[in-house]
């Protein structure tokens, strides 16, 4: 689904955004009829409230949009989306009441409100479209929304239609749209090319495990490599998940979906970087050939891993992909994964934790998280916990007993596979919006990619 504004030449109905304490002033120079209409409809300019103003023929001439108190906005942003969602099908434009600095976010909110996962619906809904204000960068906002739609669609599509085969097809399509180079290593070729852990995790599925690899841009530009967890369904493997925990596991490719959304942005906005996108795409399934608890795997890097829970599969496939990413010593590696339940327990579904050893990168991410309305929060790579991930029989333990600091120990595990990159950040995403909010539909969620995009622009794109 493409996110699009209405064309510039179209007639549009203006929307006046009115703060609750500014309603009386706004009404003071309006006709008695408008005053009566506003009163009789109970319009108080509460945040998200909408009132259409008809002419004598019954056509909508203006829209009043409640913008509430300034303090309301701190409860979460993207409120313009709740206004878009309440309007009938037509073309609108922003009239009065928004600050210049609010236009970008309000416009993005509007586009985000237009998302619907309608692949399995035989009827589709109506759209209130926005003619963008001439002062905003409409192409950038469209790219941001299109990336988010791509991510949501990929996550929302059930594993029956988004297994490793379909994820590969979507990956190739994305590469094709931007003239990127795509290569795929699949099935036994993973063993021949030394990706043993991607193979081990995915080999029990009917759809072969694979590593998807995309490169784009100029080799002499800064190298930015994105690695996304592509577990198309996570049953837990032989350590099978209980039904309640398995229910949402179509979203376990959420890291790859977000990395693909970010890759789309980098390519659509033509950032001056050499992009690489790596996605280990597997299904963590159960069959006679499944990997088992207490198996010892030898990773691409040579580190051995004792499997103590086949449900800690994400770190295994990511380890081999991160090893490959690290081999060319890129400037920046970004890892995105629905890696641990512990991350969700620590920070809830809306604030993904991120891990990096670079304080300056961490500060840049935190700042971008605020300016882009893309919440993330730093957790530590806590060195003293390193012994927790070292078992008796191998170099590493994929699922340490006790479960202490589960998001941290998973992150420490990944860090063992990154040595040469200048900077490394790992984001443990939830990838799902459990309760719809303005601009965020229930279901697959785009998280952290606007913040990371901003950071890449600031730190790696210098002409
Ligand atoms: N995909 C899950 C993590 C997950 C679960 C993310 C629920 C978001 C919501 C991952 O593969 C997993 O099962 N992790 C285990 C690891 C444990 C066995 C060490 C977990 O977090 O319980
Ligand atoms: Mn798992
Ligand atoms: Zn998983």
Short mmCIF file of C-alpha atoms and ligand atoms in Angstrom, two decimals:
data_model
loop_
_atom_site.label_atom_id
_atom_site.label_comp_id
_atom_site.label_asym_id
_atom_site.label_seq_id
_atom_site.Cartn_x
_atom_site.Cartn_y
_atom_site.Cartn_z
CA UNK A 1 0.00 0.00 0.00
CA UNK A 2 1.42 3.36 -1.09
CA UNK A 3 0.90 6.34 1.16
CA UNK A 4 -0.14 9.33 -0.93
CA UNK A 5 -1.29 12.87 -0.42
CA UNK A 6 -3.99 14.40 -2.62
CA UNK A 7 -2.68 16.39 -5.59
CA UNK A 8 -1.90 20.08 -5.23
CA UNK A 9 -4.44 21.21 -7.77
CA UNK A 10 -7.46 19.70 -6.02
CA UNK A 11 -10.07 21.77 -4.19
CA UNK A 12 -9.84 21.10 -0.50
CA UNK A 13 -11.93 21.70 2.60
CA UNK A 14 -9.93 23.68 5.18
CA UNK A 15 -9.52 22.40 8.73
CA UNK A 16 -9.13 24.89 11.56
CA UNK A 17 -7.35 23.46 14.58
CA UNK A 18 -8.71 25.06 17.71
CA UNK A 19 -7.25 24.88 21.20
CA UNK A 20 -9.79 24.41 23.97
CA UNK A 21 -8.95 27.78 25.52
CA UNK A 22 -9.08 29.50 22.12
CA UNK A 23 -12.60 28.50 21.13
CA UNK A 24 -14.30 31.64 22.46
CA UNK A 25 -11.86 33.88 20.60
CA UNK A 26 -12.38 31.90 17.42
CA UNK A 27 -16.16 32.17 17.75
CA UNK A 28 -16.18 35.89 18.60
CA UNK A 29 -16.11 37.11 14.99
CA UNK A 30 -18.28 34.29 13.54
CA UNK A 31 -21.99 34.48 12.65
CA UNK A 32 -24.78 33.63 15.07
CA UNK A 33 -25.52 30.56 12.95
CA UNK A 34 -21.98 29.18 13.36
CA UNK A 35 -22.03 29.98 17.08
CA UNK A 36 -25.31 28.09 17.47
CA UNK A 37 -24.07 25.12 15.39
CA UNK A 38 -20.90 24.79 17.48
CA UNK A 39 -22.90 24.99 20.71
CA UNK A 40 -25.71 22.64 19.70
CA UNK A 41 -23.18 20.02 18.58
CA UNK A 42 -21.37 20.21 21.90
CA UNK A 43 -18.06 21.12 20.28
CA UNK A 44 -15.61 22.16 23.01
CA UNK A 45 -12.35 21.76 21.04
CA UNK A 46 -11.42 18.74 23.14
CA UNK A 47 -8.45 16.89 21.68
CA UNK A 48 -9.49 14.89 18.62
CA UNK A 49 -13.04 16.28 18.46
CA UNK A 50 -14.31 17.04 14.97
CA UNK A 51 -17.14 19.26 13.74
CA UNK A 52 -18.03 19.87 10.10
CA UNK A 53 -19.57 23.23 9.13
CA UNK A 54 -22.15 23.04 6.35
CA UNK A 55 -23.28 25.82 4.02
CA UNK A 56 -27.00 26.44 3.44
CA UNK A 57 -26.95 23.76 0.72
CA UNK A 58 -25.67 21.16 3.20
CA UNK A 59 -22.14 20.90 1.77
CA UNK A 60 -19.15 20.88 4.12
CA UNK A 61 -17.31 24.18 3.90
CA UNK A 62 -14.90 23.92 6.84
CA UNK A 63 -13.92 21.53 9.56
CA UNK A 64 -13.22 22.43 13.15
CA UNK A 65 -10.72 20.13 14.81
CA UNK A 66 -10.31 20.13 18.58
CA UNK A 67 -6.66 20.48 19.58
CA UNK A 68 -7.31 20.32 23.34
CA UNK A 69 -4.82 21.67 25.87
CA UNK A 70 -1.11 21.69 25.17
CA UNK A 71 -0.65 19.22 28.03
CA UNK A 72 -2.92 16.66 26.28
CA UNK A 73 -0.34 16.25 23.56
CA UNK A 74 2.25 14.97 25.97
CA UNK A 75 0.15 11.81 26.41
CA UNK A 76 1.21 10.69 22.96
CA UNK A 77 1.42 12.47 19.64
CA UNK A 78 0.00 11.92 16.16
CA UNK A 79 -3.33 13.42 17.22
CA UNK A 80 -4.07 14.71 13.73
CA UNK A 81 -4.56 11.05 12.84
CA UNK A 82 -7.57 10.80 15.12
CA UNK A 83 -9.09 13.75 13.27
CA UNK A 84 -8.44 12.27 9.83
CA UNK A 85 -10.03 9.02 10.93
CA UNK A 86 -13.30 10.78 11.81
CA UNK A 87 -13.81 12.68 8.57
CA UNK A 88 -15.94 11.65 5.59
CA UNK A 89 -14.35 10.92 2.23
CA UNK A 90 -13.16 14.19 0.64
CA UNK A 91 -9.97 16.22 0.18
CA UNK A 92 -8.92 18.44 3.10
CA UNK A 93 -6.15 20.90 3.84
CA UNK A 94 -4.78 22.42 7.02
CA UNK A 95 -6.32 25.87 7.56
CA UNK A 96 -5.48 27.78 10.72
CA UNK A 97 -4.25 26.79 14.14
CA UNK A 98 -1.16 24.63 13.59
CA UNK A 99 2.33 25.97 14.26
CA UNK A 100 4.81 25.65 11.42
CA UNK A 101 6.73 23.12 13.52
CA UNK A 102 3.62 20.95 13.87
CA UNK A 103 2.85 20.63 10.15
CA UNK A 104 5.27 17.79 9.37
CA UNK A 105 4.07 15.56 12.17
CA UNK A 106 0.40 16.39 11.58
CA UNK A 107 0.78 15.52 7.90
CA UNK A 108 2.56 12.26 8.69
CA UNK A 109 -0.16 11.45 11.23
CA UNK A 110 -2.75 11.97 8.53
CA UNK A 111 -1.11 9.50 6.17
CA UNK A 112 -0.56 6.97 8.96
CA UNK A 113 -4.30 7.13 9.71
CA UNK A 114 -5.01 5.93 6.18
CA UNK A 115 -3.46 2.52 6.77
CA UNK A 116 -5.74 -0.48 6.71
CA UNK A 117 -4.70 -4.11 6.54
CA UNK A 118 -7.24 -5.01 3.88
CA UNK A 119 -5.55 -7.93 2.12
CA UNK A 120 -8.23 -10.32 3.36
CA UNK A 121 -11.15 -7.88 3.23
CA UNK A 122 -13.42 -8.09 0.25
CA UNK A 123 -14.52 -4.47 0.75
CA UNK A 124 -12.29 -1.50 1.44
CA UNK A 125 -13.12 1.64 3.39
CA UNK A 126 -13.29 5.30 2.44
CA UNK A 127 -10.47 7.83 2.68
CA UNK A 128 -10.26 11.39 3.89
CA UNK A 129 -7.30 12.69 1.88
CA UNK A 130 -4.97 15.55 2.65
CA UNK A 131 -3.66 18.17 0.26
CA UNK A 132 -0.24 18.83 1.82
CA UNK A 133 0.79 22.27 2.98
CA UNK A 134 3.28 23.67 0.49
CA UNK A 135 5.85 24.27 3.23
CA UNK A 136 6.36 20.60 4.13
CA UNK A 137 8.58 18.06 2.40
CA UNK A 138 5.67 16.00 1.08
CA UNK A 139 7.87 13.39 -0.59
CA UNK A 140 9.70 12.67 2.63
CA UNK A 141 6.47 12.36 4.57
CA UNK A 142 5.06 10.00 1.92
CA UNK A 143 8.21 7.88 2.10
CA UNK A 144 7.99 7.73 5.90
CA UNK A 145 4.38 6.56 5.73
CA UNK A 146 5.00 4.13 2.87
CA UNK A 147 7.84 2.54 4.86
CA UNK A 148 5.55 2.18 7.84
CA UNK A 149 2.82 0.61 5.72
CA UNK A 150 5.30 -1.88 4.27
CA UNK A 151 6.43 -2.88 7.75
CA UNK A 152 2.89 -3.25 9.05
CA UNK A 153 1.76 -5.26 6.03
CA UNK A 154 4.67 -7.67 6.34
CA UNK A 155 3.99 -8.27 10.03
CA UNK A 156 0.21 -8.45 9.71
CA UNK A 157 0.31 -11.05 6.96
CA UNK A 158 -0.09 -14.46 8.61
CA UNK A 159 2.65 -17.07 8.34
CA UNK A 160 0.52 -19.03 5.84
CA UNK A 161 1.19 -16.18 3.41
CA UNK A 162 4.42 -14.81 4.90
CA UNK A 163 6.69 -17.82 5.30
CA UNK A 164 10.35 -17.73 4.23
CA UNK A 165 9.31 -18.03 0.55
CA UNK A 166 7.00 -15.00 0.73
CA UNK A 167 9.43 -12.99 2.84
CA UNK A 168 12.08 -13.64 0.19
CA UNK A 169 9.64 -12.51 -2.53
CA UNK A 170 8.89 -9.29 -0.61
CA UNK A 171 12.62 -8.74 -0.11
CA UNK A 172 13.31 -9.20 -3.83
CA UNK A 173 10.44 -6.85 -4.67
CA UNK A 174 11.87 -4.16 -2.40
CA UNK A 175 15.31 -4.58 -3.96
CA UNK A 176 13.81 -4.47 -7.45
CA UNK A 177 11.99 -1.20 -6.75
CA UNK A 178 15.28 0.49 -5.91
CA UNK A 179 17.68 -1.29 -8.30
CA UNK A 180 19.48 -2.93 -5.42
CA UNK A 181 21.49 -6.14 -5.74
CA UNK A 182 19.84 -9.14 -4.08
CA UNK A 183 21.33 -12.55 -3.42
CA UNK A 184 19.95 -15.49 -1.46
CA UNK A 185 21.67 -18.45 0.16
CA UNK A 186 19.18 -21.19 0.85
CA UNK A 187 18.85 -24.71 2.29
CA UNK A 188 22.02 -26.86 2.17
CA UNK A 189 23.89 -23.97 0.55
CA UNK A 190 23.77 -22.39 4.04
CA UNK A 191 25.96 -25.24 5.27
CA UNK A 192 28.32 -25.01 2.29
CA UNK A 193 28.67 -21.27 2.84
CA UNK A 194 29.10 -21.59 6.61
CA UNK A 195 25.83 -20.33 8.10
CA UNK A 196 25.27 -23.35 10.35
CA UNK A 197 23.00 -21.74 12.93
CA UNK A 198 20.59 -20.25 10.39
CA UNK A 199 20.33 -23.73 8.91
CA UNK A 200 19.89 -25.48 12.27
CA UNK A 201 17.06 -23.22 13.40
CA UNK A 202 15.17 -23.35 10.10
CA UNK A 203 15.75 -26.88 8.89
CA UNK A 204 12.61 -28.43 10.42
CA UNK A 205 10.31 -26.32 8.27
CA UNK A 206 8.91 -27.26 4.85
CA UNK A 207 10.13 -23.89 3.63
CA UNK A 208 13.90 -23.92 3.61
CA UNK A 209 15.87 -21.55 5.81
CA UNK A 210 17.75 -18.85 3.97
CA UNK A 211 19.84 -15.71 4.23
CA UNK A 212 18.58 -12.73 2.23
CA UNK A 213 21.27 -10.22 1.30
CA UNK A 214 20.69 -6.84 -0.38
CA UNK A 215 23.25 -4.18 -1.25
CA UNK A 216 22.59 -0.71 -2.61
CA UNK A 217 24.53 2.48 -3.18
CA UNK A 218 28.10 3.46 -3.80
CA UNK A 219 30.90 1.30 -2.39
CA UNK A 220 32.93 4.33 -1.40
CA UNK A 221 30.17 5.78 0.81
CA UNK A 222 29.87 4.98 4.53
CA UNK A 223 28.76 1.40 5.04
CA UNK A 224 25.51 1.00 6.96
CA UNK A 225 24.33 -2.58 7.48
CA UNK A 226 20.88 -3.50 8.78
CA UNK A 227 20.24 -6.98 10.16
CA UNK A 228 16.65 -8.03 10.87
CA UNK A 229 15.30 -11.14 12.57
CA UNK A 230 13.13 -12.95 10.05
CA UNK A 231 11.54 -15.76 12.04
CA UNK A 232 8.35 -16.10 10.02
CA UNK A 233 6.71 -18.12 12.73
CA UNK A 234 8.07 -19.04 16.14
CA UNK A 235 6.49 -22.19 17.59
CA UNK A 236 9.37 -22.33 20.05
CA UNK A 237 10.62 -25.48 18.32
CA UNK A 238 10.86 -28.64 20.47
CA UNK A 239 10.62 -26.36 23.53
CA UNK A 240 7.19 -25.57 22.20
CA UNK A 241 5.48 -22.41 23.36
CA UNK A 242 2.16 -22.63 25.19
CA UNK A 243 -0.78 -21.49 23.06
CA UNK A 244 -1.07 -18.10 24.73
CA UNK A 245 2.56 -17.27 23.94
CA UNK A 246 2.43 -18.64 20.40
CA UNK A 247 -0.67 -16.67 19.46
CA UNK A 248 1.14 -13.63 18.08
CA UNK A 249 4.22 -15.33 16.68
CA UNK A 250 3.52 -14.42 13.07
CA UNK A 251 5.11 -11.16 14.16
CA UNK A 252 8.47 -12.79 14.89
CA UNK A 253 9.77 -11.48 11.58
CA UNK A 254 9.04 -7.96 12.89
CA UNK A 255 12.74 -7.09 13.05
CA UNK A 256 13.16 -7.87 9.37
CA UNK A 257 9.94 -6.02 8.53
CA UNK A 258 11.25 -2.94 10.32
CA UNK A 259 14.70 -3.27 8.76
CA UNK A 260 13.02 -3.50 5.34
CA UNK A 261 10.98 -0.38 6.11
CA UNK A 262 14.17 1.45 7.06
CA UNK A 263 15.95 0.15 3.95
CA UNK A 264 13.07 1.48 1.86
CA UNK A 265 13.54 4.91 3.45
CA UNK A 266 17.29 4.96 2.94
CA UNK A 267 16.87 4.06 -0.73
CA UNK A 268 13.78 6.19 -1.46
CA UNK A 269 15.46 9.23 0.09
CA UNK A 270 18.71 8.34 -1.69
CA UNK A 271 20.93 8.67 1.35
CA UNK A 272 24.62 8.81 0.51
CA UNK A 273 25.50 5.50 2.16
CA UNK A 274 26.35 2.03 0.98
CA UNK A 275 23.42 0.09 2.40
CA UNK A 276 23.42 -3.60 3.15
CA UNK A 277 20.35 -5.42 4.44
CA UNK A 278 20.67 -8.94 5.84
CA UNK A 279 17.68 -11.06 6.84
CA UNK A 280 17.98 -14.61 8.09
CA UNK A 281 14.54 -15.92 7.07
CA UNK A 282 13.42 -19.11 8.79
CA UNK A 283 10.49 -20.76 10.46
CA UNK A 284 11.17 -22.14 13.95
CA UNK A 285 9.23 -25.32 13.42
CA UNK A 286 8.96 -28.86 14.75
CA UNK A 287 9.75 -32.08 12.91
CA UNK A 288 11.99 -35.13 13.29
CA UNK A 289 14.84 -33.02 11.94
CA UNK A 290 14.44 -30.17 14.43
CA UNK A 291 17.43 -29.01 16.48
CA UNK A 292 17.23 -30.03 20.11
CA UNK A 293 17.97 -28.85 23.63
CA UNK A 294 21.60 -29.66 24.56
CA UNK A 295 22.74 -29.81 20.94
CA UNK A 296 25.95 -27.86 20.50
CA UNK A 297 26.13 -25.73 17.36
CA UNK A 298 29.25 -24.22 15.90
CA UNK A 299 28.51 -20.73 14.60
CA UNK A 300 29.89 -19.06 11.48
CA UNK A 301 32.32 -17.19 13.72
CA UNK A 302 33.56 -20.44 15.23
CA UNK A 303 32.09 -19.82 18.67
CA UNK A 304 30.20 -22.87 19.94
CA UNK A 305 26.72 -22.54 21.38
CA UNK A 306 24.95 -24.92 23.71
CA UNK A 307 21.25 -24.94 22.98
CA UNK A 308 19.40 -24.84 26.26
CA UNK A 309 16.10 -23.76 24.79
CA UNK A 310 15.10 -24.06 21.15
CA UNK A 311 12.81 -21.07 21.73
CA UNK A 312 15.84 -18.78 22.01
CA UNK A 313 16.28 -19.11 18.24
CA UNK A 314 16.44 -15.46 17.21
CA UNK A 315 19.93 -14.85 18.65
CA UNK A 316 21.19 -17.94 16.77
CA UNK A 317 20.12 -16.87 13.30
CA UNK A 318 21.14 -13.28 14.02
CA UNK A 319 24.58 -14.38 15.23
CA UNK A 320 25.50 -15.86 11.84
CA UNK A 321 24.05 -12.86 9.97
CA UNK A 322 25.86 -10.40 12.27
CA UNK A 323 29.11 -12.29 11.75
CA UNK A 324 28.76 -11.82 7.99
CA UNK A 325 27.82 -8.14 8.47
CA UNK A 326 30.88 -7.61 10.66
CA UNK A 327 33.29 -9.25 8.21
CA UNK A 328 33.43 -6.15 6.04
CA UNK A 329 33.98 -3.82 9.04
CA UNK A 330 31.07 -1.49 8.28
CA UNK A 331 30.70 1.95 9.82
CA UNK A 332 27.41 1.10 11.47
CA UNK A 333 25.50 -2.12 12.15
CA UNK A 334 21.86 -1.87 13.18
CA UNK A 335 20.22 -5.06 14.46
CA UNK A 336 16.45 -5.18 14.81
CA UNK A 337 14.66 -8.14 16.36
CA UNK A 338 11.62 -9.28 18.29
CA UNK A 339 14.20 -10.98 20.45
CA UNK A 340 12.91 -11.36 24.00
CA UNK A 341 9.73 -11.36 26.03
CA UNK A 342 11.89 -9.76 28.72
CA UNK A 343 12.11 -6.51 26.71
CA UNK A 344 8.34 -6.24 26.71
CA UNK A 345 8.18 -6.99 30.42
CA UNK A 346 10.79 -4.31 31.15
CA UNK A 347 9.43 -1.46 29.04
CA UNK A 348 6.04 -2.51 27.67
CA UNK A 349 5.05 -2.80 24.03
CA UNK A 350 5.58 0.84 22.96
CA UNK A 351 9.15 1.60 24.05
CA UNK A 352 11.74 -0.73 22.54
CA UNK A 353 15.05 -0.94 24.37
CA UNK A 354 18.26 -0.34 22.47
CA UNK A 355 21.80 -1.38 23.32
CA UNK A 356 25.05 0.21 22.22
CA UNK A 357 28.51 0.73 23.68
CA UNK A 358 28.80 4.17 22.10
CA UNK A 359 27.51 6.94 24.37
CA UNK A 360 27.51 9.47 21.55
CA UNK A 361 25.44 7.13 19.37
CA UNK A 362 23.12 6.48 22.29
CA UNK A 363 22.60 10.20 22.82
CA UNK A 364 21.94 10.73 19.13
CA UNK A 365 19.35 7.94 19.14
CA UNK A 366 17.64 9.28 22.26
CA UNK A 367 17.44 12.78 20.80
CA UNK A 368 16.13 11.51 17.46
CA UNK A 369 13.61 9.40 19.30
CA UNK A 370 12.10 12.58 20.75
CA UNK A 371 12.28 14.72 17.61
CA UNK A 372 10.83 11.96 15.42
CA UNK A 373 8.17 10.81 17.94
CA UNK A 374 9.65 7.35 17.79
CA UNK A 375 10.10 6.13 21.35
CA UNK A 376 13.12 3.99 22.29
CA UNK A 377 15.04 3.70 25.58
CA UNK A 378 18.62 2.69 26.29
CA UNK A 379 19.44 -0.43 28.30
CA UNK A 380 23.02 -1.38 29.12
CA UNK A 381 25.31 -3.96 27.63
CA UNK A 382 26.09 -4.87 31.24
CA UNK A 383 29.56 -6.44 31.15
CA UNK A 384 29.35 -8.05 34.60
CA UNK A 385 26.54 -10.27 33.26
CA UNK A 386 28.83 -11.85 30.66
CA UNK A 387 29.40 -14.99 32.78
CA UNK A 388 25.65 -15.63 32.67
CA UNK A 389 25.84 -16.49 28.96
CA UNK A 390 28.74 -18.94 29.39
CA UNK A 391 27.67 -22.54 30.03
CA UNK A 392 29.80 -25.51 31.11
CA UNK A 393 30.12 -27.32 27.81
CA UNK A 394 30.39 -24.65 25.09
CA UNK A 395 31.48 -21.04 24.59
CA UNK A 396 27.97 -19.66 24.80
CA UNK A 397 24.57 -20.58 26.22
CA UNK A 398 21.57 -19.53 24.14
CA UNK A 399 19.15 -19.57 27.08
CA UNK A 400 20.75 -19.05 30.47
CA UNK A 401 18.89 -20.40 33.48
CA UNK A 402 17.25 -17.97 35.86
CA UNK A 403 16.13 -15.55 33.22
CA UNK A 404 17.81 -12.61 34.95
CA UNK A 405 18.03 -9.58 32.66
CA UNK A 406 16.77 -11.56 29.69
CA UNK A 407 16.88 -8.66 27.23
CA UNK A 408 20.41 -7.78 28.37
CA UNK A 409 21.81 -11.31 28.21
CA UNK A 410 20.33 -11.75 24.71
CA UNK A 411 21.97 -8.49 23.66
CA UNK A 412 25.31 -9.57 25.17
CA UNK A 413 25.05 -12.80 23.18
CA UNK A 414 24.66 -10.83 19.95
CA UNK A 415 27.53 -8.50 20.82
CA UNK A 416 29.93 -11.46 20.87
CA UNK A 417 29.51 -11.64 17.11
CA UNK A 418 30.31 -7.99 16.37
CA UNK A 419 33.97 -6.99 16.64
CA UNK A 420 34.97 -4.94 13.64
CA UNK A 421 32.08 -2.54 12.98
CA UNK A 422 32.71 1.04 14.10
CA UNK A 423 29.37 1.27 15.88
CA UNK A 424 26.71 -1.28 16.71
CA UNK A 425 23.18 -0.88 17.98
CA UNK A 426 20.72 -3.64 18.72
CA UNK A 427 17.01 -2.87 19.13
CA UNK A 428 14.74 -5.39 20.83
CA UNK A 429 11.37 -4.57 19.24
CA UNK A 430 7.90 -5.71 20.17
CA UNK A 431 6.64 -5.14 16.63
CA UNK A 432 2.99 -4.97 17.57
CA UNK A 433 0.44 -2.38 18.68
CA UNK A 434 -1.85 -4.19 21.12
CA UNK A 435 -4.32 -1.30 21.45
CA UNK A 436 -4.88 1.15 18.59
CA UNK A 437 -3.79 4.76 19.18
CA UNK A 438 -3.87 7.80 16.90
CA UNK A 439 -1.90 6.91 13.79
CA UNK A 440 -1.15 3.43 15.05
CA UNK A 441 -3.52 0.69 14.05
CA UNK A 442 -3.91 -2.46 16.10
CA UNK A 443 -1.44 -5.05 14.77
CA UNK A 444 2.01 -4.94 13.21
CA UNK A 445 4.05 -1.95 14.36
CA UNK A 446 6.82 0.10 12.88
CA UNK A 447 9.24 1.01 15.65
CA UNK A 448 12.50 2.94 15.79
CA UNK A 449 13.09 3.35 12.06
CA UNK A 450 12.42 7.09 11.91
CA UNK A 451 14.80 7.65 14.81
CA UNK A 452 17.49 5.48 13.23
CA UNK A 453 16.99 7.13 9.84
CA UNK A 454 17.62 10.52 11.45
CA UNK A 455 20.75 9.20 13.15
CA UNK A 456 22.10 7.80 9.87
CA UNK A 457 21.44 11.14 8.16
CA UNK A 458 23.20 13.05 10.95
CA UNK A 459 26.18 10.77 11.50
CA UNK A 460 26.89 9.12 8.18
CA UNK A 461 25.66 11.34 5.36
CA UNK A 462 28.15 14.13 4.72
CA UNK A 463 28.53 15.54 1.23
N1 LIG B 1 10.29 -14.36 19.61
C1 LIG B 1 10.54 -14.63 20.97
C2 LIG B 1 10.55 -13.37 21.83
C3 LIG B 1 9.26 -12.64 22.00
C4 LIG B 1 8.21 -13.21 22.68
C5 LIG B 1 9.18 -11.33 21.57
C6 LIG B 1 7.06 -12.48 22.87
C7 LIG B 1 8.04 -10.60 21.77
C8 LIG B 1 6.96 -11.19 22.41
C9 LIG B 1 11.89 -15.30 21.14
O1 LIG B 1 12.27 -16.14 20.13
C10 LIG B 1 11.79 -16.11 22.40
O2 LIG B 1 11.00 -17.01 22.42
N2 LIG B 1 12.57 -15.75 23.40
C11 LIG B 1 12.54 -16.41 24.65
C12 LIG B 1 13.97 -16.63 25.08
C13 LIG B 1 14.14 -17.53 26.27
C14 LIG B 1 13.75 -18.94 25.93
C15 LIG B 1 15.58 -17.45 26.72
C16 LIG B 1 11.80 -15.51 25.64
O3 LIG B 1 11.99 -14.30 25.60
O4 LIG B 1 11.06 -16.05 26.47
MN1 LIG B 2 11.53 -18.09 20.31
ZN1 LIG B 3 11.50 -15.75 18.29
#
